[in-house]
Amino acid sequence: MRKLFYSVLMLVAWGCGSNHILPELSLQTEWKFNTGDDPAWASPDFNDSAWKSLPVDRIWESAGFDPYDGYAWYRLRVVIPGSLRDKASLSDSLLIYLGKINNFDHTYLNGQLIGINGTNAPPEQASDTTFIHAPTNYWDKPRPYTLAVNDPRIRWDEENLIAVRVFDQGGQGGMHSGGQFIRMTRLTDYLKLDNNHSPYRFEGKELSKTVTLMNRSTAYTLDGEFEISAIDKLTGKQLFQREEMVTLKPGELRDFDFRLAQLDQSAIITYSYEVSSTSDEIAITDETPYITTPLPADEPRINGARVTAARPGKPFLFTVPATGLRPMVFEAAGLPEGLHLDPNTGIISGTVAQSGDYTVALKASNARGSSIAELKIVIGNRICLTPPMGWNSWNCWGLAVDEQKVIASARTYRDKGLMNHGWTYVNIDDGWEIHQDSMPKRDKQGNIHTNYKFPDMKRLGDSIHALGLKFGIYSSPGPLTCGGYTASYQHEEQDARSFAAWGVDYLKYDWCSYGNIAKDTSLAEHKKPYFVMRDALAKADRDIVYSLCQYGMAKVWQWGDEVGGNLWRTTGDITDTWESLKTIGFSQVENQPYAKPGNWNDPDMLIVGWVGWGPSLHPTRLTPDEQYTHISLWSLLAAPLLIGCDLERLDEFTLNLLTNDEVIAVNQDPLGVQAKQVIVDGDIQVWVKLLEDGGHAFGVFNLGDKTVDYTLEFQKAGIGQGRELRDLWRQKSLGTPGSSITLAIPSHGVMMMKIK
Ligand code: GAL
């Protein structure tokens, strides 16, 4: 039963499902809140009147408890009216839905345990010991708890006390989103309408898809009407509609296939099921993918960053990214002494002793022709002069990452041609170290051990480098990482030495358990551990890009450069929902002045493709327009671009999205300026990025739920007019408009352009 509610309620929580009629009691109010831990706080008799009141629609850091890690309790008194039960179409179970909790919860009703991390606790279960050993991605897991209608833990028509014991082992904490409510369960709760177990398939000029209906009840037969309909997203014109009566026996599962023509924008597909006997209805929608980026030509074309840097005497690695038919031959004139180019792979490596700016003429040739480009190699103290582009294991594999998965990603860079567009880093996130429950964590000298999933880090680093790619790793300044693995506290120099010996080029350094070490919440305490690792990295015999991860606390953008950071996270963790993308992406305003070559604001990793934060993945829940918004905004923001999906499962749409060289060039522009939010006009926002050539790249974004015909006045946006305008996604000219242009922007979508 738990699984059933998990899926159905997620639909409600994501705002893409609807379920009509039937009363429910909202719990979205201020709850009583206290930090610490005491079993007596589960009891209805405990007097919490002196506790603070806290909202449950945001993490506790955003409600005044910043930073706070560890235990805390939420309590709410609520009368559960018998009318809920009496008016319900189904009268077997009560659902207490608590939204999402960061990270772990024990939930009590009237002093008795009813749920643990999203799983119902049966009446006889009084306690639990597995509680804090669940995966960290439980912060994104809905908590639906159900009780039989006659469960003695419910006090019908009387006051009930819901108490939630939360444990946050690092980073953000608390009951934070998804809505909280109480209602009786419904027949439609037993229906799993799964439209996202696989993405749309591209078949010639058509798209096809399979959706699955499943009856998760062991007792009820579902009998009702299933409808699939499609409308053109921009015009609203109906494209097709299909209805059929569908009866599903308990446990029965049925697939439904449909196909439709590919369009040059999305179609909105609605799936609905109405139960005949009760008229309970569930409806969800998705949107079809559409391709914009033209396929790369057979002729060579050199793409990616036009500037790269290394410190004197440190290993240098740069692979010339070029699209076009293979075999291809590379040449480089004007390489500084100490560097060597492999003409067959385009890999430039070596070391340069002498500081200076070197201008190198690159050439790539194949049977169809040749392409030239200039590359500036800067040998000096600053590195990471354009935002890092790469892959990181977290948003897909979470703590389930292993060596094979990392190698597979690196190979896919080459096999699917991602390298030809500038994708470079292959970064392991949390989960490579020894877990807090295992021994030994370090050797006798204190050198950090890897766990069984990473038998030989040096071998892994070597094979990544052999492909012309760079290697990234993860640690925390505290004793433990956020996932509960060994971290670098009091071993910083040793760990930096290990990383360098393994060939690491990039370190993500995540605050996590340092919250328990910091003496107070002063600015000095926020900076302290980052100075320590900066100094340790400076002693290493390699350049290691330094990525600070502390969720934007204490306005890190103001001091990230001072502690040696090349990039710093500006917010909490992202997830693959529009709410998360919108909140994070469109809030990057205050930090704008602090981005520059060598220092980047990091609004977190990309959430396109197959993601999952653990062993089982799903196609991103973002619509295609939301994904265009994501990549456009991150490119304009000069944000690090770290793909967070399983690269082996890159579908045609996602590959197309990640390989648009004109869009990537905006992100990699050598001037290194972050876009400014210049217009907020209702649901429309315009973000403009100044480019090195004096032109502007800009995005007109529609954050609303309807297509908008928007007239952009260039002067109002601070953009020059009377010059040629280019549609960057479609890589085509939009002519030379006068003082304004009217654009149809789909809901949650964007037009990304450049003006010379
Ligand atoms: C979080 C961090 C994530 C990921 C995770 C690993 O704090 O924000 O990006 O690194 O820890 O446990």
mmCIF file of N, CA and C in Angstrom, residues 187-288:
data_model
loop_
_atom_site.group_PDB
_atom_site.id
_atom_site.type_symbol
_atom_site.label_atom_id
_atom_site.label_comp_id
_atom_site.label_asym_id
_atom_site.label_seq_id
_atom_site.Cartn_x
_atom_site.Cartn_y
_atom_site.Cartn_z
ATOM 1 N N LEU A 187 -10.229 5.328 -4.494
ATOM 2 C CA LEU A 187 -9.970 4.242 -5.455
ATOM 3 C C LEU A 187 -8.831 4.614 -6.401
ATOM 4 N N THR A 188 -8.795 5.890 -6.786
ATOM 5 C CA THR A 188 -7.741 6.292 -7.727
ATOM 6 C C THR A 188 -6.348 6.223 -7.086
ATOM 7 N N ASP A 189 -6.292 6.184 -5.750
ATOM 8 C CA ASP A 189 -4.981 6.010 -5.115
ATOM 9 C C ASP A 189 -4.378 4.653 -5.464
ATOM 10 N N TYR A 190 -5.245 3.705 -5.833
ATOM 11 C CA TYR A 190 -4.747 2.369 -6.176
ATOM 12 C C TYR A 190 -4.276 2.284 -7.622
ATOM 13 N N LEU A 191 -4.579 3.322 -8.384
ATOM 14 C CA LEU A 191 -4.196 3.303 -9.792
ATOM 15 C C LEU A 191 -2.846 3.971 -9.954
ATOM 16 N N LYS A 192 -1.906 3.243 -10.507
ATOM 17 C CA LYS A 192 -0.641 3.880 -10.855
ATOM 18 C C LYS A 192 -0.698 4.175 -12.352
ATOM 19 N N LEU A 193 -0.689 5.469 -12.672
ATOM 20 C CA LEU A 193 -0.718 5.882 -14.071
ATOM 21 C C LEU A 193 0.698 6.366 -14.371
ATOM 22 N N ASP A 194 1.478 5.490 -14.969
ATOM 23 C CA ASP A 194 2.909 5.772 -15.105
ATOM 24 C C ASP A 194 3.242 6.211 -16.530
ATOM 25 N N ASN A 195 3.470 7.506 -16.688
ATOM 26 C CA ASN A 195 3.802 8.031 -18.015
ATOM 27 C C ASN A 195 5.282 8.370 -18.107
ATOM 28 N N ASN A 196 6.056 7.928 -17.118
ATOM 29 C CA ASN A 196 7.462 8.359 -17.131
ATOM 30 C C ASN A 196 8.425 7.218 -16.826
ATOM 31 N N HIS A 197 8.074 5.985 -17.237
ATOM 32 C CA HIS A 197 9.067 4.919 -17.022
ATOM 33 C C HIS A 197 10.057 4.878 -18.175
ATOM 34 N N SER A 198 9.688 5.508 -19.303
ATOM 35 C CA SER A 198 10.661 5.630 -20.389
ATOM 36 C C SER A 198 10.295 6.876 -21.189
ATOM 37 N N PRO A 199 11.294 7.490 -21.832
ATOM 38 C CA PRO A 199 10.995 8.721 -22.554
ATOM 39 C C PRO A 199 10.311 8.443 -23.899
ATOM 40 N N TYR A 200 9.898 9.484 -24.587
ATOM 41 C CA TYR A 200 9.357 9.343 -25.946
ATOM 42 C C TYR A 200 10.436 8.761 -26.850
ATOM 43 N N ARG A 201 10.009 7.913 -27.788
ATOM 44 C CA ARG A 201 10.949 7.346 -28.762
ATOM 45 C C ARG A 201 10.844 8.132 -30.069
ATOM 46 N N PHE A 202 11.994 8.416 -30.671
ATOM 47 C CA PHE A 202 12.011 9.087 -31.970
ATOM 48 C C PHE A 202 12.023 8.012 -33.045
ATOM 49 N N GLU A 203 10.996 7.995 -33.891
ATOM 50 C CA GLU A 203 10.922 6.981 -34.951
ATOM 51 C C GLU A 203 10.621 7.686 -36.265
ATOM 52 N N GLY A 204 11.662 7.948 -37.051
ATOM 53 C CA GLY A 204 11.487 8.698 -38.293
ATOM 54 C C GLY A 204 10.906 10.062 -37.968
ATOM 55 N N LYS A 205 9.771 10.383 -38.616
ATOM 56 C CA LYS A 205 9.168 11.701 -38.395
ATOM 57 C C LYS A 205 8.163 11.662 -37.246
ATOM 58 N N GLU A 206 8.100 10.508 -36.574
ATOM 59 C CA GLU A 206 7.095 10.363 -35.514
ATOM 60 C C GLU A 206 7.737 10.187 -34.149
ATOM 61 N N LEU A 207 6.889 10.334 -33.148
ATOM 62 C CA LEU A 207 7.278 10.030 -31.773
ATOM 63 C C LEU A 207 6.349 8.935 -31.295
ATOM 64 N N SER A 208 6.871 8.023 -30.474
ATOM 65 C CA SER A 208 5.945 7.053 -29.891
ATOM 66 C C SER A 208 6.241 6.934 -28.401
ATOM 67 N N LYS A 209 5.246 6.436 -27.692
ATOM 68 C CA LYS A 209 5.404 6.353 -26.241
ATOM 69 C C LYS A 209 4.555 5.221 -25.692
ATOM 70 N N THR A 210 5.005 4.648 -24.588
ATOM 71 C CA THR A 210 4.220 3.636 -23.881
ATOM 72 C C THR A 210 3.916 4.166 -22.484
ATOM 73 N N VAL A 211 2.645 4.139 -22.107
ATOM 74 C CA VAL A 211 2.278 4.471 -20.722
ATOM 75 C C VAL A 211 1.668 3.217 -20.107
ATOM 76 N N THR A 212 1.748 3.147 -18.798
ATOM 77 C CA THR A 212 1.298 1.926 -18.132
ATOM 78 C C THR A 212 0.276 2.256 -17.052
ATOM 79 N N LEU A 213 -0.803 1.490 -17.047
ATOM 80 C CA LEU A 213 -1.780 1.595 -15.956
ATOM 81 C C LEU A 213 -1.631 0.351 -15.099
ATOM 82 N N MET A 214 -1.625 0.559 -13.790
ATOM 83 C CA MET A 214 -1.525 -0.607 -12.921
ATOM 84 C C MET A 214 -2.467 -0.454 -11.744
ATOM 85 N N ASN A 215 -3.159 -1.508 -11.441
ATOM 86 C CA ASN A 215 -4.021 -1.522 -10.263
ATOM 87 C C ASN A 215 -3.211 -2.113 -9.115
ATOM 88 N N ARG A 216 -2.894 -1.299 -8.139
ATOM 89 C CA ARG A 216 -2.022 -1.759 -7.055
ATOM 90 C C ARG A 216 -2.810 -2.324 -5.882
ATOM 91 N N SER A 217 -4.118 -2.372 -6.035
ATOM 92 C CA SER A 217 -4.926 -2.922 -4.943
ATOM 93 C C SER A 217 -4.856 -4.446 -4.963
ATOM 94 N N THR A 218 -4.966 -5.029 -3.796
ATOM 95 C CA THR A 218 -5.054 -6.486 -3.737
ATOM 96 C C THR A 218 -6.520 -6.904 -3.597
ATOM 97 N N ALA A 219 -7.407 -5.917 -3.478
ATOM 98 C CA ALA A 219 -8.812 -6.252 -3.216
ATOM 99 C C ALA A 219 -9.782 -5.685 -4.252
ATOM 100 N N TYR A 220 -9.543 -4.471 -4.703
ATOM 101 C CA TYR A 220 -10.533 -3.805 -5.560
ATOM 102 C C TYR A 220 -10.227 -3.995 -7.045
ATOM 103 N N THR A 221 -11.280 -4.152 -7.836
ATOM 104 C CA THR A 221 -11.151 -4.085 -9.289
ATOM 105 C C THR A 221 -11.412 -2.633 -9.688
ATOM 106 N N LEU A 222 -10.623 -2.135 -10.608
ATOM 107 C CA LEU A 222 -10.851 -0.767 -11.080
ATOM 108 C C LEU A 222 -11.540 -0.836 -12.432
ATOM 109 N N ASP A 223 -12.595 -0.073 -12.532
ATOM 110 C CA ASP A 223 -13.378 -0.104 -13.751
ATOM 111 C C ASP A 223 -13.622 1.352 -14.126
ATOM 112 N N GLY A 224 -13.145 1.779 -15.294
ATOM 113 C CA GLY A 224 -13.330 3.184 -15.607
ATOM 114 C C GLY A 224 -12.910 3.514 -17.026
ATOM 115 N N GLU A 225 -12.934 4.810 -17.332
ATOM 116 C CA GLU A 225 -12.602 5.244 -18.686
ATOM 117 C C GLU A 225 -11.213 5.868 -18.705
ATOM 118 N N PHE A 226 -10.384 5.378 -19.635
ATOM 119 C CA PHE A 226 -9.037 5.918 -19.793
ATOM 120 C C PHE A 226 -9.007 6.741 -21.075
ATOM 121 N N GLU A 227 -8.475 7.942 -20.969
ATOM 122 C CA GLU A 227 -8.445 8.812 -22.139
ATOM 123 C C GLU A 227 -7.038 9.362 -22.337
ATOM 124 N N ILE A 228 -6.580 9.359 -23.592
ATOM 125 C CA ILE A 228 -5.313 10.041 -23.937
ATOM 126 C C ILE A 228 -5.659 11.082 -24.982
ATOM 127 N N SER A 229 -5.262 12.327 -24.753
ATOM 128 C CA SER A 229 -5.533 13.351 -25.760
ATOM 129 C C SER A 229 -4.311 14.238 -25.933
ATOM 130 N N ALA A 230 -4.190 14.828 -27.118
ATOM 131 C CA ALA A 230 -3.022 15.669 -27.410
ATOM 132 C C ALA A 230 -3.477 16.985 -28.004
ATOM 133 N N ILE A 231 -2.871 18.082 -27.516
ATOM 134 C CA ILE A 231 -3.116 19.375 -28.154
ATOM 135 C C ILE A 231 -1.778 20.033 -28.492
ATOM 136 N N ASP A 232 -1.804 20.856 -29.511
ATOM 137 C CA ASP A 232 -0.620 21.627 -29.897
ATOM 138 C C ASP A 232 -0.381 22.673 -28.799
ATOM 139 N N LYS A 233 0.833 22.722 -28.256
ATOM 140 C CA LYS A 233 1.070 23.580 -27.096
ATOM 141 C C LYS A 233 0.928 25.066 -27.415
ATOM 142 N N LEU A 234 1.305 25.458 -28.610
ATOM 143 C CA LEU A 234 1.244 26.890 -28.920
ATOM 144 C C LEU A 234 -0.146 27.329 -29.372
ATOM 145 N N THR A 235 -0.814 26.506 -30.183
ATOM 146 C CA THR A 235 -2.102 26.959 -30.738
ATOM 147 C C THR A 235 -3.300 26.421 -29.954
ATOM 148 N N GLY A 236 -3.089 25.379 -29.165
ATOM 149 C CA GLY A 236 -4.200 24.779 -28.431
ATOM 150 C C GLY A 236 -5.055 23.857 -29.290
ATOM 151 N N LYS A 237 -4.684 23.684 -30.561
ATOM 152 C CA LYS A 237 -5.470 22.843 -31.483
ATOM 153 C C LYS A 237 -5.385 21.369 -31.069
ATOM 154 N N GLN A 238 -6.551 20.699 -31.085
ATOM 155 C CA GLN A 238 -6.550 19.282 -30.708
ATOM 156 C C GLN A 238 -5.878 18.437 -31.786
ATOM 157 N N LEU A 239 -4.968 17.561 -31.393
ATOM 158 C CA LEU A 239 -4.265 16.718 -32.359
ATOM 159 C C LEU A 239 -4.839 15.306 -32.394
ATOM 160 N N PHE A 240 -5.186 14.767 -31.250
ATOM 161 C CA PHE A 240 -5.937 13.520 -31.221
ATOM 162 C C PHE A 240 -6.550 13.298 -29.855
ATOM 163 N N GLN A 241 -7.501 12.355 -29.829
ATOM 164 C CA GLN A 241 -8.155 12.006 -28.572
ATOM 165 C C GLN A 241 -8.542 10.536 -28.673
ATOM 166 N N ARG A 242 -8.270 9.781 -27.631
ATOM 167 C CA ARG A 242 -8.578 8.354 -27.673
ATOM 168 C C ARG A 242 -9.154 7.960 -26.327
ATOM 169 N N GLU A 243 -10.295 7.277 -26.343
ATOM 170 C CA GLU A 243 -10.919 6.869 -25.078
ATOM 171 C C GLU A 243 -11.193 5.380 -25.129
ATOM 172 N N GLU A 244 -11.069 4.728 -23.997
ATOM 173 C CA GLU A 244 -11.538 3.337 -23.954
ATOM 174 C C GLU A 244 -11.850 2.951 -22.517
ATOM 175 N N MET A 245 -12.775 2.018 -22.376
ATOM 176 C CA MET A 245 -13.106 1.516 -21.048
ATOM 177 C C MET A 245 -12.014 0.521 -20.657
ATOM 178 N N VAL A 246 -11.498 0.694 -19.462
ATOM 179 C CA VAL A 246 -10.412 -0.178 -19.022
ATOM 180 C C VAL A 246 -10.758 -0.761 -17.655
ATOM 181 N N THR A 247 -10.757 -2.068 -17.591
ATOM 182 C CA THR A 247 -10.991 -2.736 -16.308
ATOM 183 C C THR A 247 -9.690 -3.396 -15.887
ATOM 184 N N LEU A 248 -9.282 -3.132 -14.675
ATOM 185 C CA LEU A 248 -8.033 -3.709 -14.177
ATOM 186 C C LEU A 248 -8.339 -4.504 -12.916
ATOM 187 N N LYS A 249 -8.031 -5.783 -12.968
ATOM 188 C CA LYS A 249 -8.222 -6.630 -11.774
ATOM 189 C C LYS A 249 -7.135 -6.282 -10.755
ATOM 190 N N PRO A 250 -7.311 -6.701 -9.505
ATOM 191 C CA PRO A 250 -6.257 -6.409 -8.516
ATOM 192 C C PRO A 250 -4.897 -6.886 -9.033
ATOM 193 N N GLY A 251 -3.927 -6.009 -8.972
ATOM 194 C CA GLY A 251 -2.556 -6.356 -9.388
ATOM 195 C C GLY A 251 -2.325 -6.300 -10.887
ATOM 196 N N GLU A 252 -3.378 -6.049 -11.684
ATOM 197 C CA GLU A 252 -3.201 -6.093 -13.137
ATOM 198 C C GLU A 252 -2.513 -4.842 -13.685
ATOM 199 N N LEU A 253 -1.756 -5.074 -14.742
ATOM 200 C CA LEU A 253 -0.959 -3.991 -15.346
ATOM 201 C C LEU A 253 -1.197 -4.013 -16.850
ATOM 202 N N ARG A 254 -1.380 -2.836 -17.460
ATOM 203 C CA ARG A 254 -1.549 -2.807 -18.921
ATOM 204 C C ARG A 254 -0.794 -1.654 -19.550
ATOM 205 N N ASP A 255 -0.139 -1.958 -20.664
ATOM 206 C CA ASP A 255 0.583 -0.916 -21.407
ATOM 207 C C ASP A 255 -0.300 -0.355 -22.514
ATOM 208 N N PHE A 256 -0.143 0.918 -22.784
ATOM 209 C CA PHE A 256 -0.862 1.567 -23.888
ATOM 210 C C PHE A 256 0.163 2.310 -24.726
ATOM 211 N N ASP A 257 0.176 2.043 -26.023
ATOM 212 C CA ASP A 257 1.112 2.729 -26.926
ATOM 213 C C ASP A 257 0.366 3.775 -27.733
ATOM 214 N N PHE A 258 1.025 4.846 -28.023
ATOM 215 C CA PHE A 258 0.453 5.795 -28.984
ATOM 216 C C PHE A 258 1.593 6.462 -29.736
ATOM 217 N N ARG A 259 1.260 7.046 -30.871
ATOM 218 C CA ARG A 259 2.283 7.754 -31.643
ATOM 219 C C ARG A 259 1.686 9.024 -32.227
ATOM 220 N N LEU A 260 2.546 9.968 -32.501
ATOM 221 C CA LEU A 260 2.092 11.196 -33.155
ATOM 222 C C LEU A 260 3.262 11.823 -33.891
ATOM 223 N N ALA A 261 2.948 12.745 -34.789
ATOM 224 C CA ALA A 261 3.992 13.354 -35.615
ATOM 225 C C ALA A 261 4.893 14.239 -34.757
ATOM 226 N N GLN A 262 6.181 14.292 -35.119
ATOM 227 C CA GLN A 262 7.080 15.251 -34.447
ATOM 228 C C GLN A 262 6.694 16.653 -34.880
ATOM 229 N N LEU A 263 6.718 17.581 -33.938
ATOM 230 C CA LEU A 263 6.388 18.971 -34.257
ATOM 231 C C LEU A 263 7.635 19.816 -34.029
ATOM 232 N N ASP A 264 7.533 21.112 -34.343
ATOM 233 C CA ASP A 264 8.684 21.954 -33.986
ATOM 234 C C ASP A 264 8.440 22.677 -32.663
ATOM 235 N N GLN A 265 7.466 22.243 -31.918
ATOM 236 C CA GLN A 265 7.327 22.613 -30.511
ATOM 237 C C GLN A 265 6.613 21.450 -29.829
ATOM 238 N N SER A 266 6.292 21.580 -28.555
ATOM 239 C CA SER A 266 5.687 20.448 -27.847
ATOM 240 C C SER A 266 4.202 20.326 -28.121
ATOM 241 N N ALA A 267 3.718 19.088 -28.028
ATOM 242 C CA ALA A 267 2.279 18.844 -27.877
ATOM 243 C C ALA A 267 2.062 18.510 -26.407
ATOM 244 N N ILE A 268 0.904 18.915 -25.877
ATOM 245 C CA ILE A 268 0.593 18.553 -24.486
ATOM 246 C C ILE A 268 -0.275 17.295 -24.512
ATOM 247 N N ILE A 269 0.174 16.265 -23.820
ATOM 248 C CA ILE A 269 -0.576 15.008 -23.772
ATOM 249 C C ILE A 269 -1.228 14.906 -22.395
ATOM 250 N N THR A 270 -2.541 14.657 -22.378
ATOM 251 C CA THR A 270 -3.240 14.465 -21.103
ATOM 252 C C THR A 270 -3.704 13.022 -21.012
ATOM 253 N N TYR A 271 -3.439 12.405 -19.873
ATOM 254 C CA TYR A 271 -3.896 11.038 -19.605
ATOM 255 C C TYR A 271 -4.875 11.146 -18.444
ATOM 256 N N SER A 272 -6.078 10.600 -18.607
ATOM 257 C CA SER A 272 -6.994 10.663 -17.465
ATOM 258 C C SER A 272 -7.726 9.341 -17.314
ATOM 259 N N TYR A 273 -8.077 9.062 -16.077
ATOM 260 C CA TYR A 273 -8.817 7.827 -15.785
ATOM 261 C C TYR A 273 -9.912 8.196 -14.802
ATOM 262 N N GLU A 274 -11.151 7.851 -15.170
ATOM 263 C CA GLU A 274 -12.272 8.160 -14.290
ATOM 264 C C GLU A 274 -12.918 6.851 -13.858
ATOM 265 N N VAL A 275 -12.967 6.651 -12.551
ATOM 266 C CA VAL A 275 -13.564 5.427 -12.010
ATOM 267 C C VAL A 275 -15.072 5.516 -12.187
ATOM 268 N N SER A 276 -15.666 4.498 -12.835
ATOM 269 C CA SER A 276 -17.095 4.591 -13.168
ATOM 270 C C SER A 276 -17.974 4.709 -11.917
ATOM 271 N N SER A 277 -17.688 3.918 -10.905
ATOM 272 C CA SER A 277 -18.622 3.872 -9.775
ATOM 273 C C SER A 277 -18.593 5.128 -8.916
ATOM 274 N N THR A 278 -17.446 5.777 -8.774
ATOM 275 C CA THR A 278 -17.346 6.900 -7.836
ATOM 276 C C THR A 278 -17.083 8.239 -8.521
ATOM 277 N N SER A 279 -16.798 8.209 -9.821
ATOM 278 C CA SER A 279 -16.380 9.406 -10.573
ATOM 279 C C SER A 279 -15.069 10.006 -10.059
ATOM 280 N N ASP A 280 -14.352 9.289 -9.210
ATOM 281 C CA ASP A 280 -13.002 9.759 -8.848
ATOM 282 C C ASP A 280 -12.197 9.811 -10.131
ATOM 283 N N GLU A 281 -11.407 10.872 -10.271
ATOM 284 C CA GLU A 281 -10.658 10.995 -11.517
ATOM 285 C C GLU A 281 -9.217 11.350 -11.223
ATOM 286 N N ILE A 282 -8.340 10.798 -12.009
ATOM 287 C CA ILE A 282 -6.939 11.199 -11.911
ATOM 288 C C ILE A 282 -6.514 11.618 -13.306
ATOM 289 N N ALA A 283 -5.793 12.734 -13.392
ATOM 290 C CA ALA A 283 -5.346 13.198 -14.710
ATOM 291 C C ALA A 283 -3.939 13.753 -14.574
ATOM 292 N N ILE A 284 -3.092 13.368 -15.496
ATOM 293 C CA ILE A 284 -1.744 13.936 -15.507
ATOM 294 C C ILE A 284 -1.383 14.299 -16.951
ATOM 295 N N THR A 285 -0.386 15.146 -17.072
ATOM 296 C CA THR A 285 0.005 15.556 -18.422
ATOM 297 C C THR A 285 1.516 15.396 -18.599
ATOM 298 N N ASP A 286 1.924 15.311 -19.845
ATOM 299 C CA ASP A 286 3.335 15.511 -20.145
ATOM 300 C C ASP A 286 3.411 16.236 -21.482
ATOM 301 N N GLU A 287 4.609 16.544 -21.928
ATOM 302 C CA GLU A 287 4.770 17.293 -23.171
ATOM 303 C C GLU A 287 5.766 16.564 -24.054
ATOM 304 N N THR A 288 5.545 16.622 -25.354
ATOM 305 C CA THR A 288 6.407 15.859 -26.263
ATOM 306 C C THR A 288 7.712 16.620 -26.536
#
